[in-house]
XYZ file of C-alpha atoms in Angstrom:
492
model
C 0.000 0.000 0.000
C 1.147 3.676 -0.624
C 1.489 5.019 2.593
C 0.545 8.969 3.554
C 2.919 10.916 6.181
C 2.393 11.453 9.324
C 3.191 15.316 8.248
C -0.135 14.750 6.253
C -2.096 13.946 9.559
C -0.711 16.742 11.443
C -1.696 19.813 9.364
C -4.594 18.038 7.865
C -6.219 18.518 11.176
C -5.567 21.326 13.112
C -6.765 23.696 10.950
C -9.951 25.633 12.705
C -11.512 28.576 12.160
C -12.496 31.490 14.883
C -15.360 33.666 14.728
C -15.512 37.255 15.053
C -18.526 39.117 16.528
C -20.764 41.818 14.322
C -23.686 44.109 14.686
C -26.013 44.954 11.457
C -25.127 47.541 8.676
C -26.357 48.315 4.994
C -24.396 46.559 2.799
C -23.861 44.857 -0.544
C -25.181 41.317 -0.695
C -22.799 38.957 -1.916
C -20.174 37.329 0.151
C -16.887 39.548 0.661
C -14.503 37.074 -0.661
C -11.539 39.590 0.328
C -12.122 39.388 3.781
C -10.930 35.674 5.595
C -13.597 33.221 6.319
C -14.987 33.792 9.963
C -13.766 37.530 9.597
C -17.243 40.351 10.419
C -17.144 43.673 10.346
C -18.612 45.610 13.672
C -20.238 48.909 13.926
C -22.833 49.952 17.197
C -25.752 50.089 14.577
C -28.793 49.255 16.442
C -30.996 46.046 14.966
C -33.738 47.443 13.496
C -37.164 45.519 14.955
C -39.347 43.789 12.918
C -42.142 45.747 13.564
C -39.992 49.063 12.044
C -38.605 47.237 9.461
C -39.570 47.035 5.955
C -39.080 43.131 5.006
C -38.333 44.600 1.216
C -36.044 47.317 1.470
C -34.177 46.301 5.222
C -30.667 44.777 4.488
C -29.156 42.837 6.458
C -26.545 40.163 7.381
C -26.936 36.379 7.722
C -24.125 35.097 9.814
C -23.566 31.353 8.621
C -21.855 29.686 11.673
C -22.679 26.448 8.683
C -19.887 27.637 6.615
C -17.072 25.507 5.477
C -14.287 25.657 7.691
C -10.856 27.301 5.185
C -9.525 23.732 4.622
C -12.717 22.560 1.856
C -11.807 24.522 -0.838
C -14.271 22.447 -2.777
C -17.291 22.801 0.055
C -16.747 26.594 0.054
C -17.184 26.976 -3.774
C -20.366 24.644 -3.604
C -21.775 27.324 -1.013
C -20.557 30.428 -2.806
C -22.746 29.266 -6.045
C -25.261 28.435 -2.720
C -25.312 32.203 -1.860
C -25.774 33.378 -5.904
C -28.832 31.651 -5.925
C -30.502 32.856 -2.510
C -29.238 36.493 -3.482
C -31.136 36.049 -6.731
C -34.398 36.143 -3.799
C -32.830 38.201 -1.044
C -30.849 40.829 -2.667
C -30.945 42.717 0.794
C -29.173 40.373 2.752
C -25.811 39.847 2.798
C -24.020 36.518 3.760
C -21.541 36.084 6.324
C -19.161 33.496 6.299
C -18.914 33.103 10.295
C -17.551 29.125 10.516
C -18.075 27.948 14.036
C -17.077 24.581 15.313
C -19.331 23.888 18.632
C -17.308 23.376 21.648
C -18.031 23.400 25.031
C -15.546 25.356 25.878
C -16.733 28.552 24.096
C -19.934 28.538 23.692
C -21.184 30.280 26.703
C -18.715 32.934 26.347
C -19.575 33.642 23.231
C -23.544 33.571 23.476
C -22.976 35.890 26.244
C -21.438 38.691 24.320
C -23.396 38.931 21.562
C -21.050 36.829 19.441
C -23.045 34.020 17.851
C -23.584 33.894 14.339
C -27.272 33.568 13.248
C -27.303 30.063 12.729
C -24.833 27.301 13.706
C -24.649 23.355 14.704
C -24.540 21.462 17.790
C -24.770 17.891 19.025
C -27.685 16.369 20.457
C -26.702 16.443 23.666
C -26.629 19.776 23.883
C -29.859 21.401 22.806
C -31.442 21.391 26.691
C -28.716 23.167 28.351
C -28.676 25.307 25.104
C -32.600 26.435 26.018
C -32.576 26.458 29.568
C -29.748 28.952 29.390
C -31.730 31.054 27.263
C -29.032 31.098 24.575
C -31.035 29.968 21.316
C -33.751 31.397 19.751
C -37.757 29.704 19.888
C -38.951 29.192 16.330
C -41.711 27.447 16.669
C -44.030 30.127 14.638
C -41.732 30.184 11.869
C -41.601 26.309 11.460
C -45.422 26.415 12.055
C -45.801 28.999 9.236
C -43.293 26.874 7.105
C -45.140 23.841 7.628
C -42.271 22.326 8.531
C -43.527 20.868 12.248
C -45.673 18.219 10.975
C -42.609 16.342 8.665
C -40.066 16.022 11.804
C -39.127 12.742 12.972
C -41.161 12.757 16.460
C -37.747 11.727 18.202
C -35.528 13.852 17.147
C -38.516 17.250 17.426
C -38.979 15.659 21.306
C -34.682 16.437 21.700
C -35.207 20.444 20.323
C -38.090 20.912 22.591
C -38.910 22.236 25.577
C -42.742 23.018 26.859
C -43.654 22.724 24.242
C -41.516 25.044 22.126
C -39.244 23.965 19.290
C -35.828 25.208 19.363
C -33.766 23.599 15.717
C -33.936 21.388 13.280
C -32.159 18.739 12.351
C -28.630 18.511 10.049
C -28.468 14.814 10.273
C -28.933 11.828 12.730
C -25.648 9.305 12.882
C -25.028 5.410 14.479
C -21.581 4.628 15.621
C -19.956 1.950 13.689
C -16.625 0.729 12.997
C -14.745 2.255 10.126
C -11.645 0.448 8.555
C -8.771 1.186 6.345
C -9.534 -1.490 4.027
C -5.484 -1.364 2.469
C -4.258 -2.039 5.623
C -6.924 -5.419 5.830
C -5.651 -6.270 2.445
C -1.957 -5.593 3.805
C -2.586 -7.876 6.501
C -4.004 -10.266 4.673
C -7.826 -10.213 6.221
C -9.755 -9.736 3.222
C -12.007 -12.841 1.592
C -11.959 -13.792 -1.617
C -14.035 -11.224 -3.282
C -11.686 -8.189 -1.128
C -13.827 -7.371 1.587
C -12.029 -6.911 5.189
C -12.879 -9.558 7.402
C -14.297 -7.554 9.806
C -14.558 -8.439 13.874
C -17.843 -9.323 15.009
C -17.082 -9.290 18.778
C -14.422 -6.974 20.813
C -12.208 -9.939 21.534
C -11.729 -10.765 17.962
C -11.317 -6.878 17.364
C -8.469 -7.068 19.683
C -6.987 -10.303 17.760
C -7.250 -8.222 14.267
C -5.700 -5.263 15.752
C -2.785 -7.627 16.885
C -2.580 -9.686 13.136
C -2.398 -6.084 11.484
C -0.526 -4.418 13.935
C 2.160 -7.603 13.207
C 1.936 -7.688 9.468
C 1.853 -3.564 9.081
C 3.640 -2.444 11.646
C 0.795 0.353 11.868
C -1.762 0.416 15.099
C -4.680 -1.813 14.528
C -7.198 0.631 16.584
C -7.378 3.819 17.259
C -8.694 4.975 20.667
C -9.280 8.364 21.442
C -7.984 9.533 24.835
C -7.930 13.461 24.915
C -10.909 14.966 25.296
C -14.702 14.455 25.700
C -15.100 12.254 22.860
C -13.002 9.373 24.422
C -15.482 8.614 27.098
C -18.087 9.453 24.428
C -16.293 6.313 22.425
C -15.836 4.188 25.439
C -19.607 4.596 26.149
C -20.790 2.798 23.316
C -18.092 -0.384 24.034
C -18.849 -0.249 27.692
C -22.594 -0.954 26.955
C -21.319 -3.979 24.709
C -20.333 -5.013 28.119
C -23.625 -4.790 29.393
C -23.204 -1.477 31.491
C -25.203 1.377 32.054
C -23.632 4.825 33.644
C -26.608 6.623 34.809
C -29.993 5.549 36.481
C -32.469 7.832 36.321
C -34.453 8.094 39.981
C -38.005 9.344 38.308
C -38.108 12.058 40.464
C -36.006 14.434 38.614
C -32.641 13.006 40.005
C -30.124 10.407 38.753
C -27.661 8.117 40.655
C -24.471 7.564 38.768
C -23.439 4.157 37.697
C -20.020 4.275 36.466
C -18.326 1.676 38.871
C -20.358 -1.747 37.765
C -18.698 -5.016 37.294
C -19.642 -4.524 33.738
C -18.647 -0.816 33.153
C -14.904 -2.362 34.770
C -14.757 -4.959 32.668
C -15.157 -2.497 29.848
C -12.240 0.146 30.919
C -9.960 -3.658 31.745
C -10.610 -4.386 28.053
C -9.049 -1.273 27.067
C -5.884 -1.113 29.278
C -5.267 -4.674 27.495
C -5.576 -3.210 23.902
C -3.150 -1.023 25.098
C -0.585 -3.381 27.833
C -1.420 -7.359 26.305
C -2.360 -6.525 22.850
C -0.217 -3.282 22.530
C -2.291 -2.211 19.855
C -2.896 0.965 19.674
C -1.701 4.500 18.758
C 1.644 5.059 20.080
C 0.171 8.542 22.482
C -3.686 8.117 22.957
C -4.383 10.700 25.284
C -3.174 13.075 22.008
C -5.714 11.544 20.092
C -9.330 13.593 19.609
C -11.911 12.634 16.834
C -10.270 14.294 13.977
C -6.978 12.547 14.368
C -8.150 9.409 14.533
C -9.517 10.080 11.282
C -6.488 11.284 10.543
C -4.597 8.037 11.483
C -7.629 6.064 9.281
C -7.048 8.168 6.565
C -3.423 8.104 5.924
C -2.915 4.729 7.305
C -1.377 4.553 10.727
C -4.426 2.654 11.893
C -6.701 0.159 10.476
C -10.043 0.418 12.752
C -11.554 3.555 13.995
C -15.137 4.389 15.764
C -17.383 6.542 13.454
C -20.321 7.733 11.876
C -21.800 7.619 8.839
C -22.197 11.203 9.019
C -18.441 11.236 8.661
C -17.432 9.598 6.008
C -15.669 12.656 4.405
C -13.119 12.765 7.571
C -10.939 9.716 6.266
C -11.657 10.302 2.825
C -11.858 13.898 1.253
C -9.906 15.374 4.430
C -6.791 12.964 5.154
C -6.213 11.230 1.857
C -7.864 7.433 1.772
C -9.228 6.539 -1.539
C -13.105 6.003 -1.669
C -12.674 2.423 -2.142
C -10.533 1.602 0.475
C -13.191 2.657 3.110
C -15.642 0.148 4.803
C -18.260 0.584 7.162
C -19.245 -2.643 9.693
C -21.275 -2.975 13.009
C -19.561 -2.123 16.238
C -18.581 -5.351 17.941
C -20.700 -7.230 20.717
C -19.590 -7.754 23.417
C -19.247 -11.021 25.993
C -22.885 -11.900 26.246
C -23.690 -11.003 22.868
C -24.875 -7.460 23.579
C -24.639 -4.729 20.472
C -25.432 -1.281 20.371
C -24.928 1.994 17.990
C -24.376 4.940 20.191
C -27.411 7.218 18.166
C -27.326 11.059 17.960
C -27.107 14.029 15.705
C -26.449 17.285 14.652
C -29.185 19.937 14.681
C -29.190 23.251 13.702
C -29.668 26.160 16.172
C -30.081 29.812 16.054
C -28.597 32.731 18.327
C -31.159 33.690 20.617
C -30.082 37.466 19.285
C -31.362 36.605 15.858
C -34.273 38.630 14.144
C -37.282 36.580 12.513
C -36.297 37.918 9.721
C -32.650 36.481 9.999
C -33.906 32.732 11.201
C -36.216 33.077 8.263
C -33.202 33.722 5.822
C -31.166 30.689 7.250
C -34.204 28.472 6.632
C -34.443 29.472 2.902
C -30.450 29.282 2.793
C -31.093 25.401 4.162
C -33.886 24.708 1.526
C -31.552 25.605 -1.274
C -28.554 23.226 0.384
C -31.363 20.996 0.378
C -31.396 20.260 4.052
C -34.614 21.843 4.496
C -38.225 18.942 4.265
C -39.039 19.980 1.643
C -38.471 18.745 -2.505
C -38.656 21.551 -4.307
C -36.199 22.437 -7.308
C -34.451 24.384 -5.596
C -33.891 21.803 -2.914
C -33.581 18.434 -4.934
C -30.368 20.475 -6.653
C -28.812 21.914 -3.640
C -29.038 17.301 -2.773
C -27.578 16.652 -6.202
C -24.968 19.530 -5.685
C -23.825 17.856 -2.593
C -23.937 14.320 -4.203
C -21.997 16.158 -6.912
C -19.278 17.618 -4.648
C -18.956 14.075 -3.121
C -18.380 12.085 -6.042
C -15.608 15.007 -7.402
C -13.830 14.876 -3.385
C -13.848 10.754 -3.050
C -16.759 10.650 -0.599
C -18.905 8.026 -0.423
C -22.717 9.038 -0.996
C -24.434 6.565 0.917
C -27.791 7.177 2.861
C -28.193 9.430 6.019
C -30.676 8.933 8.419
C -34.308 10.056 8.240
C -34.535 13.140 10.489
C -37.539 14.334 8.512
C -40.380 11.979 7.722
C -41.917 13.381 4.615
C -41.986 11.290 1.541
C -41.125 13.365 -1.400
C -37.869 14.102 0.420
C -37.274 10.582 1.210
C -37.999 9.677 -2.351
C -35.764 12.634 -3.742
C -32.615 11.344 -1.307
C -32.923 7.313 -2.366
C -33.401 8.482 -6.001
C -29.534 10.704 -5.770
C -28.159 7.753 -3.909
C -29.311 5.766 -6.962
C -27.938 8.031 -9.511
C -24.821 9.447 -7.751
C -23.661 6.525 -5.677
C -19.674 5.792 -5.707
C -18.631 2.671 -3.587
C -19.457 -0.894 -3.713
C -22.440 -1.153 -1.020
C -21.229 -4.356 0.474
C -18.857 -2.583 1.963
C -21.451 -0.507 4.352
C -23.658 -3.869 4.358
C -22.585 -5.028 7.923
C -23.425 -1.283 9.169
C -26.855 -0.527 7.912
C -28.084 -3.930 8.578
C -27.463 -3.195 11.996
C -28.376 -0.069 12.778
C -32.002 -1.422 11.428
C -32.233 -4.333 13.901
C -34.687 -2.973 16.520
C -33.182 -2.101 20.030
C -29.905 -1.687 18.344
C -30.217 2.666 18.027
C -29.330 3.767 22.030
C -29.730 7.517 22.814
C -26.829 8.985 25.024
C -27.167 8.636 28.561
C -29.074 10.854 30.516
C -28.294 12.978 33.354
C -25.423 14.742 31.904
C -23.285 13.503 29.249
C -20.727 15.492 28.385
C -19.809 15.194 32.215
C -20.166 11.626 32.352
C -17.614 11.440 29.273
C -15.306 13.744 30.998
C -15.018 11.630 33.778
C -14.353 8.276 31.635
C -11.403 10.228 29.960
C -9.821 10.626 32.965
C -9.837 6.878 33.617
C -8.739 6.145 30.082
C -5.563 8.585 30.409
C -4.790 6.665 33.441
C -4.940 3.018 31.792
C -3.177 3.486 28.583
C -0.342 5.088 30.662
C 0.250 3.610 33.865
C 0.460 -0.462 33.275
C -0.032 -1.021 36.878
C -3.246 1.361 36.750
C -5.919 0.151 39.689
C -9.345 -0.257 36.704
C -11.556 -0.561 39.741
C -10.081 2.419 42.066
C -10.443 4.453 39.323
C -13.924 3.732 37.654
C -15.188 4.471 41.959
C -13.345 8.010 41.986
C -15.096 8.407 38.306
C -18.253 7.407 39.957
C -17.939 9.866 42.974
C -17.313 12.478 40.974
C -20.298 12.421 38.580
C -22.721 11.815 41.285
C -21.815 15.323 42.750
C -21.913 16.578 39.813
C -25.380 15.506 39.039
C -26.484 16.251 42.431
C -25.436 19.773 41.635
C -27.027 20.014 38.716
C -30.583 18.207 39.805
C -31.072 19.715 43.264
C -34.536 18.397 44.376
């Protein structure tokens, strides 16, 4: 196989773009393309109301926290011929580049002062914290008006709601499954006699691939991410594979954490042997965070990563790995059989400082991306301009989940699979089948998740660097610590 650098992983993902606060001003309505992405001008200009606006003649900006971050080249000229054809309707408004990744981090700060562009993504997790703090705007009325409310998967509309009230919309919905680098299966000589990897069904046989590749390649059979938030979001997913559950909700508006169970130890023991028996692994994985391990997938350095179908560009278009050399399976099961796909999404959300007539705007900008439910022209090509830009980047096209429920779109999205699809779909076979087995989809866990995955990082720093690590002493400190944390947070 043609192995990418490891110079290729580095700069391939650190690349991030910031974004700059800005108040409203007249101005032209095309996208300044001298100015770098992210980059808004500010003046003390009040917002005009909607009541003294006039809808015609007020112009305005629409801050798209959506945009392509620098590195997709090919993304951002898709979205520039995006913004022609909504200025062809709103000539008033101009269109902000404003790229914001969601973090944690600095999201509060930034809602806070003002500094959230119009319209921006999140994770699933987040949208209740996001509306109890008051940071995102209702748009219930609008959707209403749209008639948008009726054609929204009930799930996903019960996750952007509160009393009631519907805060976003849906991007996508994803599964966690098990992506490989299918050249370093063929390296290692696991692929049958048609080419397809011979994929682990269980997480003791994913530990004996890791080992035959990491033997025949020299390159880390698994990646496991260790940095950040989205190693115990990882570790969740194998951990209930071991039949464990972190938090127990009480019914009376309280939860008791769960983290130390026989099961949820046996999980985190698994892991310190990937990394002390089966020495498989990356060689520092509390420096790995979910865009280098696609990093290490895409380039080669490892062979079997957790991710979503949502994601496919990461290995692919952004770190190198031709189209055909990705495959999609099941996540393992684990001793007793159990499997699960960790379920969840991205939905779009609006600043809380937004106008109606702003939120409106980002809604028409989403029909003509065609992630709006709705199959109009405009719509069906802003899906075949996506397909488009996925075939010309080496992305698979393969389905995404149905986060809106009416038919036309449905019948719009199978009929640009048909007509634009790029890989063999054997290759995702083992990872659709599954996530359409019923009781396979699980939700996060409640209480609070983010926290809960905090916490499991810890433990996982600890394992895969101290071979004498205590599983047990740990996973009981982890315990402790979420429990006051969700006593804190769920006061009776």
């Amino acid at each position: 196989m043609k192995r990418r650098t490891i110079g290729l992983l580095l700069c391939l993902t650190l690349a991030v773009g910031m974004l700059s606060g800005c108040k409203k001003y007249d101005a032209k309505s095309t996208v300044d393309e001298t100015k770098p992405t992210g980059e808004v001008k500010q003046t003390n200009t009040p917002v005009p109301t909607k009541e003294a606006s006039n809808p015609v003649e007020e112009k305005f900006q629409l801050k798209l926290g959506i945009w392509p971050e620098d590195t997709l080249t090919d993304d951002i000229a898709m979205h520039k011929e995006f913004v022609k054809t909504f200025n062809e309707k709103h000539p008033n408004v101009e269109v902000v580049p404003a790229y914001y990744k969601y973090s944690v981090d600095t999201f509060v700060p930034k809602a806070e002062s003002g500094n959230l562009p119009t319209i921006f993504e999140s994770w699933y997790t987040e949208p209740q914290k996001l509306i109890a703090g008051g940071f995102v705007a209702d748009i219930t009325d609008i959707l209403q008006e749209r008639g948008w409310l009726d054609t929204l998967n009930p799930s996903i509309r019960e996750l952007l709601s509160k009393d009631g009230r519907i805060y976003g919309i849906p991007r996508d919905g994803y599964a966690l499954g098990l992506m490989m680098n299918v050249e370093l299966f063929e390296e290692a000589g696991l692929v049958d006699e048609n080419g397809y990897p011979i994929y682990p069904k269980t997480w003791e046989e994913l530990a004996e691939t890791a080992k035959k590749i990491k033997d025949a390649t020299g390159m880390a059979g698994f990646c496991l991410l260790a940095k950040d938030n989205a190693g115990g979001w990882h570790f969740s997913n194998i951990a209930w594979a071991f039949g464990a559950t972190f938090t127990v909700d009480n019914g009376d508006g309280t939860f008791t954490a769960n983290v130390d169970s026989a099961e949820a130890i046996a999980a985190m023991q698994y892991i310190k042997d990937l990394r002390w028996k089966y020495d498989v692994l990356t060689p520092d994985p509390i420096n790995e965070d979910w865009g280098t391990g696609f990093a290490n997938l895409g380039v080669g350095t490892a062979a079997m990563y957790i991710g979503a179908n949502d994601a496919v560009n990461q290995p692919t278009q952004v770190n190198g790995l031709p189209v055909d050399k990705l495959a999609m399976c099941a996540l393992p099961a684990g001793p007793n059989g159990a499997q699960y796909s960790l379920s969840g999404g991205t939905p779009y959300m609006f600043s809380k400082d937004a106008t109606v007539e702003e939120i409106s705007a980002a809604l028409d900008y989403l029909e003509i991306m065609g992630k709006a439910p709705v199959a109009t022209e405009e719509a069906v090509a802003g899906m075949k301009a996506d397909a488009q830009n996925r075939v010309a980047n080496g992305v698979p096209v393969i389905p995404r989940f149905p986060c809106w429920i009416d038919q036309n779109v449905l019948d719009a999205e199978a009929q640009i699979i048909k007509d634009y699809g790029n890989v063999d779909t054997k290759m995702f076979e083992s990872y659709f089948n599954a996530t359409k087995q019923s009781g396979n989809l699980r939700m996060e866990e409640v209480g609070s998740a983010q926290d809960l995955y905090a916490e499991l990082t810890k433990v996982l720093q600890a394992v895969v660097t101290d071979k004498d690590a205590d599983v047990a002493a740990l996973m009981q400190k982890a315990d402790a610590n979420y429990q006051s944390i969700l006593d804190d947070l769920y006061k009776k």
